[in-house]
PDB file of C-alpha atoms in Angstrom:
ATOM      1  CA  ASP A   1      74.660  33.083  65.511  1.00  0.00           C
ATOM      2  CA  ILE A   2      75.329  32.276  69.042  1.00  0.00           C
ATOM      3  CA  VAL A   3      78.364  30.979  69.583  1.00  0.00           C
ATOM      4  CA  MET A   4      78.638  28.198  72.629  1.00  0.00           C
ATOM      5  CA  THR A   5      82.376  27.715  74.235  1.00  0.00           C
ATOM      6  CA  GLN A   6      82.765  24.747  76.638  1.00  0.00           C
ATOM      7  CA  SER A   7      86.043  24.594  78.823  1.00  0.00           C
ATOM      8  CA  PRO A   8      87.793  22.731  79.508  1.00  0.00           C
ATOM      9  CA  ASP A   9      88.405  20.398  76.618  1.00  0.00           C
ATOM     10  CA  SER A  10      89.024  17.773  78.614  1.00  0.00           C
ATOM     11  CA  LEU A  11      89.183  16.623  81.946  1.00  0.00           C
ATOM     12  CA  ALA A  12      90.366  13.624  84.522  1.00  0.00           C
ATOM     13  CA  VAL A  13      88.406  12.879  87.690  1.00  0.00           C
ATOM     14  CA  SER A  14      88.764  10.253  89.958  1.00  0.00           C
ATOM     15  CA  LEU A  15      85.655   7.545  90.306  1.00  0.00           C
ATOM     16  CA  GLY A  16      83.309   9.075  92.785  1.00  0.00           C
ATOM     17  CA  GLU A  17      84.791  12.565  92.647  1.00  0.00           C
ATOM     18  CA  ARG A  18      82.852  15.488  91.017  1.00  0.00           C
ATOM     19  CA  ALA A  19      83.127  16.961  87.347  1.00  0.00           C
ATOM     20  CA  THR A  20      82.652  20.167  86.163  1.00  0.00           C
ATOM     21  CA  ILE A  21      81.949  21.173  82.718  1.00  0.00           C
ATOM     22  CA  ASN A  22      81.168  24.780  81.612  1.00  0.00           C
ATOM     23  CA  CYS A  23      79.852  26.547  78.928  1.00  0.00           C
ATOM     24  CA  LYS A  24      79.289  29.827  78.122  1.00  0.00           C
ATOM     25  CA  SER A  25      76.956  31.662  74.924  1.00  0.00           C
ATOM     26  CA  SER A  26      77.718  34.904  72.835  1.00  0.00           C
ATOM     27  CA  GLN A  27      74.498  35.786  73.995  1.00  0.00           C
ATOM     28  CA  SER A  28      72.005  35.367  76.369  1.00  0.00           C
ATOM     29  CA  VAL A  29      69.514  32.155  75.874  1.00  0.00           C
ATOM     30  CA  LEU A  30      67.018  33.448  77.702  1.00  0.00           C
ATOM     31  CA  SER A  31      63.430  32.811  76.727  1.00  0.00           C
ATOM     32  CA  ASP A  32      61.187  35.753  76.054  1.00  0.00           C
ATOM     33  CA  SER A  33      58.923  35.172  79.002  1.00  0.00           C
ATOM     34  CA  LYS A  34      62.101  35.315  81.091  1.00  0.00           C
ATOM     35  CA  THR A  35      61.275  31.554  82.838  1.00  0.00           C
ATOM     36  CA  ASP A  36      63.609  29.130  81.148  1.00  0.00           C
ATOM     37  CA  ASN A  37      67.140  29.262  79.819  1.00  0.00           C
ATOM     38  CA  TYR A  38      67.159  27.436  76.574  1.00  0.00           C
ATOM     39  CA  LEU A  39      70.462  25.209  77.117  1.00  0.00           C
ATOM     40  CA  ALA A  40      70.799  21.467  76.718  1.00  0.00           C
ATOM     41  CA  TRP A  41      73.758  19.023  77.490  1.00  0.00           C
ATOM     42  CA  PHE A  42      74.660  15.815  75.674  1.00  0.00           C
ATOM     43  CA  GLN A  43      76.460  12.906  76.102  1.00  0.00           C
ATOM     44  CA  GLN A  44      78.116  11.070  73.723  1.00  0.00           C
ATOM     45  CA  LYS A  45      79.919   7.263  74.098  1.00  0.00           C
ATOM     46  CA  PRO A  46      82.398   5.977  71.244  1.00  0.00           C
ATOM     47  CA  GLY A  47      80.310   5.095  68.008  1.00  0.00           C
ATOM     48  CA  GLN A  48      77.130   5.803  69.716  1.00  0.00           C
ATOM     49  CA  PRO A  49      75.022   8.903  69.132  1.00  0.00           C
ATOM     50  CA  PRO A  50      74.585  12.174  71.521  1.00  0.00           C
ATOM     51  CA  LYS A  51      72.040  11.181  74.066  1.00  0.00           C
ATOM     52  CA  LEU A  52      69.954  14.233  75.668  1.00  0.00           C
ATOM     53  CA  LEU A  53      70.639  14.378  79.743  1.00  0.00           C
ATOM     54  CA  ILE A  54      69.058  17.764  80.554  1.00  0.00           C
ATOM     55  CA  TYR A  55      67.278  20.575  78.528  1.00  0.00           C
ATOM     56  CA  SER A  56      66.518  23.907  79.764  1.00  0.00           C
ATOM     57  CA  THR A  57      69.284  24.342  81.768  1.00  0.00           C
ATOM     58  CA  SER A  58      68.293  22.475  84.554  1.00  0.00           C
ATOM     59  CA  ILE A  59      65.788  19.804  83.569  1.00  0.00           C
ATOM     60  CA  ARG A  60      67.036  15.943  83.638  1.00  0.00           C
ATOM     61  CA  GLU A  61      65.566  14.047  80.656  1.00  0.00           C
ATOM     62  CA  SER A  62      63.507  11.081  81.813  1.00  0.00           C
ATOM     63  CA  GLY A  63      65.897   8.177  82.976  1.00  0.00           C
ATOM     64  CA  VAL A  64      69.152  10.131  83.563  1.00  0.00           C
ATOM     65  CA  PRO A  65      70.822   9.350  87.078  1.00  0.00           C
ATOM     66  CA  ASP A  66      70.719  12.535  89.699  1.00  0.00           C
ATOM     67  CA  ARG A  67      74.038  12.738  89.746  1.00  0.00           C
ATOM     68  CA  PHE A  68      73.698  14.780  86.545  1.00  0.00           C
ATOM     69  CA  SER A  69      73.016  18.201  87.372  1.00  0.00           C
ATOM     70  CA  GLY A  70      72.736  21.815  85.419  1.00  0.00           C
ATOM     71  CA  SER A  71      72.363  24.821  86.324  1.00  0.00           C
ATOM     72  CA  GLY A  72      73.217  28.672  85.374  1.00  0.00           C
ATOM     73  CA  SER A  73      71.417  31.719  83.671  1.00  0.00           C
ATOM     74  CA  GLY A  74      72.041  34.035  80.971  1.00  0.00           C
ATOM     75  CA  THR A  75      75.271  33.315  79.523  1.00  0.00           C
ATOM     76  CA  ASP A  76      76.690  30.632  82.186  1.00  0.00           C
ATOM     77  CA  PHE A  77      76.056  27.599  82.453  1.00  0.00           C
ATOM     78  CA  THR A  78      77.593  24.284  84.271  1.00  0.00           C
ATOM     79  CA  LEU A  79      76.892  20.140  84.011  1.00  0.00           C
ATOM     80  CA  THR A  80      78.090  18.725  86.902  1.00  0.00           C
ATOM     81  CA  ILE A  81      78.724  15.148  87.505  1.00  0.00           C
ATOM     82  CA  SER A  82      78.571  14.206  91.051  1.00  0.00           C
ATOM     83  CA  ASN A  83      80.088  10.705  91.965  1.00  0.00           C
ATOM     84  CA  LEU A  84      82.132  10.035  88.649  1.00  0.00           C
ATOM     85  CA  GLN A  85      81.381   6.660  87.240  1.00  0.00           C
ATOM     86  CA  ALA A  86      83.162   4.545  84.971  1.00  0.00           C
ATOM     87  CA  GLU A  87      79.953   4.745  82.521  1.00  0.00           C
ATOM     88  CA  ASP A  88      80.264   8.973  82.950  1.00  0.00           C
ATOM     89  CA  VAL A  89      83.551   8.256  80.129  1.00  0.00           C
ATOM     90  CA  ALA A  90      82.632  10.106  76.993  1.00  0.00           C
ATOM     91  CA  VAL A  91      82.163  13.772  75.896  1.00  0.00           C
ATOM     92  CA  TYR A  92      80.034  16.086  76.731  1.00  0.00           C
ATOM     93  CA  TYR A  93      78.484  18.812  74.794  1.00  0.00           C
ATOM     94  CA  CYS A  94      76.337  21.693  75.238  1.00  0.00           C
ATOM     95  CA  GLN A  95      73.865  23.415  73.322  1.00  0.00           C
ATOM     96  CA  GLN A  96      71.486  26.358  72.629  1.00  0.00           C
ATOM     97  CA  HIS A  97      68.051  25.819  71.735  1.00  0.00           C
ATOM     98  CA  TYR A  98      66.921  29.625  71.854  1.00  0.00           C
ATOM     99  CA  ALA A  99      67.352  30.407  68.405  1.00  0.00           C
ATOM    100  CA  SER A 100      68.242  29.300  64.749  1.00  0.00           C
ATOM    101  CA  PRO A 101      70.690  27.962  63.992  1.00  0.00           C
ATOM    102  CA  LEU A 102      71.083  25.838  66.898  1.00  0.00           C
ATOM    103  CA  THR A 103      74.689  25.601  67.823  1.00  0.00           C
ATOM    104  CA  PHE A 104      76.621  23.286  69.982  1.00  0.00           C
ATOM    105  CA  GLY A 105      79.537  23.704  72.383  1.00  0.00           C
ATOM    106  CA  GLY A 106      82.702  22.267  70.805  1.00  0.00           C
ATOM    107  CA  GLY A 107      82.877  19.095  73.461  1.00  0.00           C
ATOM    108  CA  THR A 108      84.012  18.328  76.946  1.00  0.00           C
ATOM    109  CA  ARG A 109      86.161  14.778  76.950  1.00  0.00           C
ATOM    110  CA  VAL A 110      85.749  13.392  80.663  1.00  0.00           C
ATOM    111  CA  GLU A 111      88.222  10.615  81.410  1.00  0.00           C
ATOM    112  CA  ILE A 112      88.938   8.524  84.796  1.00  0.00           C
ATOM    113  CA  LYS A 113      92.064   9.550  86.556  1.00  0.00           C
TER     114      LYS A 113
ATOM    115  CA  GLU B   1      60.105   2.480  72.036  1.00  0.00           C
ATOM    116  CA  VAL B   2      61.277   5.668  69.544  1.00  0.00           C
ATOM    117  CA  GLN B   3      63.010   4.745  67.150  1.00  0.00           C
ATOM    118  CA  LEU B   4      64.800   6.292  63.935  1.00  0.00           C
ATOM    119  CA  VAL B   5      66.392   4.756  61.738  1.00  0.00           C
ATOM    120  CA  GLU B   6      68.401   6.571  58.670  1.00  0.00           C
ATOM    121  CA  SER B   7      69.157   5.410  55.545  1.00  0.00           C
ATOM    122  CA  GLY B   8      70.315   6.488  51.880  1.00  0.00           C
ATOM    123  CA  GLY B   9      74.183   7.147  53.287  1.00  0.00           C
ATOM    124  CA  GLY B  10      77.301   6.085  50.857  1.00  0.00           C
ATOM    125  CA  LEU B  11      79.812   7.482  48.880  1.00  0.00           C
ATOM    126  CA  VAL B  12      79.805  10.579  46.504  1.00  0.00           C
ATOM    127  CA  GLN B  13      81.981  12.130  44.344  1.00  0.00           C
ATOM    128  CA  PRO B  14      82.185  16.138  44.655  1.00  0.00           C
ATOM    129  CA  GLY B  15      79.304  17.749  43.388  1.00  0.00           C
ATOM    130  CA  GLY B  16      77.068  14.873  43.471  1.00  0.00           C
ATOM    131  CA  SER B  17      73.522  14.326  45.292  1.00  0.00           C
ATOM    132  CA  LEU B  18      72.285  11.836  47.976  1.00  0.00           C
ATOM    133  CA  ARG B  19      68.994  11.876  49.355  1.00  0.00           C
ATOM    134  CA  LEU B  20      68.695  10.700  53.279  1.00  0.00           C
ATOM    135  CA  SER B  21      65.659   8.973  54.841  1.00  0.00           C
ATOM    136  CA  CYS B  22      64.818   8.657  58.317  1.00  0.00           C
ATOM    137  CA  ALA B  23      62.058   6.291  59.330  1.00  0.00           C
ATOM    138  CA  ALA B  24      60.713   6.968  62.576  1.00  0.00           C
ATOM    139  CA  SER B  25      58.088   4.466  64.843  1.00  0.00           C
ATOM    140  CA  GLY B  26      57.067   4.797  68.289  1.00  0.00           C
ATOM    141  CA  PHE B  27      56.019   8.291  68.838  1.00  0.00           C
ATOM    142  CA  THR B  28      53.549  10.513  67.304  1.00  0.00           C
ATOM    143  CA  PHE B  29      55.818  11.743  64.197  1.00  0.00           C
ATOM    144  CA  ASN B  30      53.656  14.422  63.639  1.00  0.00           C
ATOM    145  CA  SER B  31      53.610  16.028  66.505  1.00  0.00           C
ATOM    146  CA  PHE B  32      57.533  16.753  66.487  1.00  0.00           C
ATOM    147  CA  TRP B  33      59.755  19.495  65.397  1.00  0.00           C
ATOM    148  CA  MET B  34      62.677  17.350  62.941  1.00  0.00           C
ATOM    149  CA  ASN B  35      66.222  18.103  62.654  1.00  0.00           C
ATOM    150  CA  TRP B  36      68.998  16.724  60.575  1.00  0.00           C
ATOM    151  CA  VAL B  37      72.408  17.147  62.443  1.00  0.00           C
ATOM    152  CA  ARG B  38      75.983  16.116  60.914  1.00  0.00           C
ATOM    153  CA  GLN B  39      79.199  14.747  62.751  1.00  0.00           C
ATOM    154  CA  ALA B  40      82.377  14.773  60.861  1.00  0.00           C
ATOM    155  CA  PRO B  41      84.847  12.269  61.520  1.00  0.00           C
ATOM    156  CA  GLY B  42      86.438  13.159  64.938  1.00  0.00           C
ATOM    157  CA  LYS B  43      84.786  16.173  65.300  1.00  0.00           C
ATOM    158  CA  GLY B  44      81.900  17.811  67.197  1.00  0.00           C
ATOM    159  CA  LEU B  45      78.129  18.188  66.209  1.00  0.00           C
ATOM    160  CA  GLU B  46      76.978  20.607  63.565  1.00  0.00           C
ATOM    161  CA  TRP B  47      72.986  21.445  63.464  1.00  0.00           C
ATOM    162  CA  LEU B  48      71.852  21.939  59.957  1.00  0.00           C
ATOM    163  CA  ALA B  49      68.270  22.240  59.591  1.00  0.00           C
ATOM    164  CA  ILE B  50      64.755  21.932  61.315  1.00  0.00           C
ATOM    165  CA  ILE B  51      61.216  21.298  60.049  1.00  0.00           C
ATOM    166  CA  LYS B  52      57.688  21.875  61.668  1.00  0.00           C
ATOM    167  CA  GLN B  53      55.046  19.540  62.171  1.00  0.00           C
ATOM    168  CA  ASP B  54      53.276  20.509  58.938  1.00  0.00           C
ATOM    169  CA  GLY B  55      56.210  21.359  57.218  1.00  0.00           C
ATOM    170  CA  SER B  56      55.234  25.023  57.157  1.00  0.00           C
ATOM    171  CA  GLU B  57      58.467  26.294  58.320  1.00  0.00           C
ATOM    172  CA  LYS B  58      62.069  25.245  57.675  1.00  0.00           C
ATOM    173  CA  LEU B  59      65.310  26.712  58.959  1.00  0.00           C
ATOM    174  CA  TYR B  60      68.380  25.773  57.536  1.00  0.00           C
ATOM    175  CA  VAL B  61      72.251  26.704  59.152  1.00  0.00           C
ATOM    176  CA  ASP B  62      73.940  29.096  56.312  1.00  0.00           C
ATOM    177  CA  SER B  63      76.613  26.496  55.280  1.00  0.00           C
ATOM    178  CA  VAL B  64      73.769  24.510  53.693  1.00  0.00           C
ATOM    179  CA  LYS B  65      71.466  27.037  53.341  1.00  0.00           C
ATOM    180  CA  GLY B  66      70.409  26.530  49.095  1.00  0.00           C
ATOM    181  CA  ARG B  67      71.935  23.034  48.659  1.00  0.00           C
ATOM    182  CA  PHE B  68      70.620  20.959  51.393  1.00  0.00           C
ATOM    183  CA  THR B  69      66.528  20.640  51.683  1.00  0.00           C
ATOM    184  CA  ILE B  70      64.773  19.058  54.392  1.00  0.00           C
ATOM    185  CA  SER B  71      61.241  17.608  54.086  1.00  0.00           C
ATOM    186  CA  ARG B  72      58.812  15.188  55.802  1.00  0.00           C
ATOM    187  CA  ASP B  73      55.973  12.951  54.772  1.00  0.00           C
ATOM    188  CA  ASN B  74      53.860  12.772  57.797  1.00  0.00           C
ATOM    189  CA  ALA B  75      51.722  10.015  56.093  1.00  0.00           C
ATOM    190  CA  LYS B  76      54.882   7.986  55.869  1.00  0.00           C
ATOM    191  CA  ASN B  77      56.235   8.715  59.614  1.00  0.00           C
ATOM    192  CA  SER B  78      59.313   9.927  57.535  1.00  0.00           C
ATOM    193  CA  LEU B  79      61.555  12.742  57.247  1.00  0.00           C
ATOM    194  CA  TYR B  80      64.233  13.452  54.369  1.00  0.00           C
ATOM    195  CA  LEU B  81      67.554  15.279  53.437  1.00  0.00           C
ATOM    196  CA  GLN B  82      68.155  16.211  50.185  1.00  0.00           C
ATOM    197  CA  LEU B  83      71.894  16.997  49.511  1.00  0.00           C
ATOM    198  CA  ASN B  84      72.711  18.692  46.541  1.00  0.00           C
ATOM    199  CA  SER B  85      76.463  19.900  45.459  1.00  0.00           C
ATOM    200  CA  LEU B  86      78.115  18.232  47.607  1.00  0.00           C
ATOM    201  CA  ARG B  87      81.667  19.062  49.176  1.00  0.00           C
ATOM    202  CA  VAL B  88      84.329  16.912  50.740  1.00  0.00           C
ATOM    203  CA  GLU B  89      83.774  19.140  53.703  1.00  0.00           C
ATOM    204  CA  ASP B  90      79.579  17.791  53.543  1.00  0.00           C
ATOM    205  CA  THR B  91      82.080  14.091  54.708  1.00  0.00           C
ATOM    206  CA  ALA B  92      80.168  13.253  57.840  1.00  0.00           C
ATOM    207  CA  VAL B  93      77.544  11.002  60.042  1.00  0.00           C
ATOM    208  CA  TYR B  94      74.406  12.730  59.350  1.00  0.00           C
ATOM    209  CA  TYR B  95      71.517  12.033  62.871  1.00  0.00           C
ATOM    210  CA  CYS B  96      67.898  12.519  62.073  1.00  0.00           C
ATOM    211  CA  VAL B  97      66.456  14.029  65.835  1.00  0.00           C
ATOM    212  CA  GLY B  98      63.058  14.719  66.646  1.00  0.00           C
ATOM    213  CA  GLY B  99      61.868  16.473  69.812  1.00  0.00           C
ATOM    214  CA  ALA B 100      59.269  18.454  71.710  1.00  0.00           C
ATOM    215  CA  GLY B 101      59.572  21.926  70.163  1.00  0.00           C
ATOM    216  CA  TRP B 102      63.458  23.118  69.189  1.00  0.00           C
ATOM    217  CA  PHE B 103      64.570  20.424  71.938  1.00  0.00           C
ATOM    218  CA  LEU B 104      66.563  17.513  70.430  1.00  0.00           C
ATOM    219  CA  HIS B 105      65.457  14.540  72.262  1.00  0.00           C
ATOM    220  CA  TYR B 106      65.499  11.547  69.819  1.00  0.00           C
ATOM    221  CA  TRP B 107      68.478  10.557  67.950  1.00  0.00           C
ATOM    222  CA  GLY B 108      68.875   8.014  65.281  1.00  0.00           C
ATOM    223  CA  GLN B 109      72.022   5.481  64.468  1.00  0.00           C
ATOM    224  CA  GLY B 110      72.844   8.029  62.107  1.00  0.00           C
ATOM    225  CA  THR B 111      74.153   7.333  58.266  1.00  0.00           C
ATOM    226  CA  LEU B 112      77.810   7.890  56.676  1.00  0.00           C
ATOM    227  CA  VAL B 113      78.197  10.014  53.894  1.00  0.00           C
ATOM    228  CA  THR B 114      81.150  10.621  52.524  1.00  0.00           C
ATOM    229  CA  VAL B 115      82.125  12.752  49.538  1.00  0.00           C
ATOM    230  CA  SER B 116      85.470  11.975  47.846  1.00  0.00           C
ATOM    231  CA  SER B 117      86.695  11.581  44.162  1.00  0.00           C
TER     232      SER B 117
END
């Protein structure tokens, strides 16, 4: 199974500043065609189901603000939230959609400093 | 608007069974792979199973293989999860999730399964 490791477990960022979340996979999630890294990011607010933010490393889901961006390749990936807003307080999960079983990172809690 | 509505959760004793259902609307159900994902109280996300559009392919995480069965009825736009031999550690909110390919685009609100004596 591909193990997904997120860091940090939590972080506090001032409004308007940048939050950076890291995710490392235990093996490459690069597609066989070598064109996509199958890594997604989700946002989960209290009492709500997760919401897909980004898939294939950097493609934003429809309606997701452009202050959310994803990057990375191979085994190392990053979610960046630029200009943090109050509504961005949530737990963020990375997930590989390359191989079964699909696996998630342990989550990163983002709070306002 | 895409809607996924789970039902069938509840309190069950260890060793018991439940059948979860998910009613889908607002999209072409038979075009999507469908999944079940769960979240234990205060914990992270665990993917459980996926089923292909026509039901011909099913994959499971090892922890539920042989105990849980995913199925679908495209005529009824419905997804199911049969849970057998339930354990205390199966206590969680169970989410129905759909997407193109293996992308987890659309999530239901979840249904709570509590396994306790």
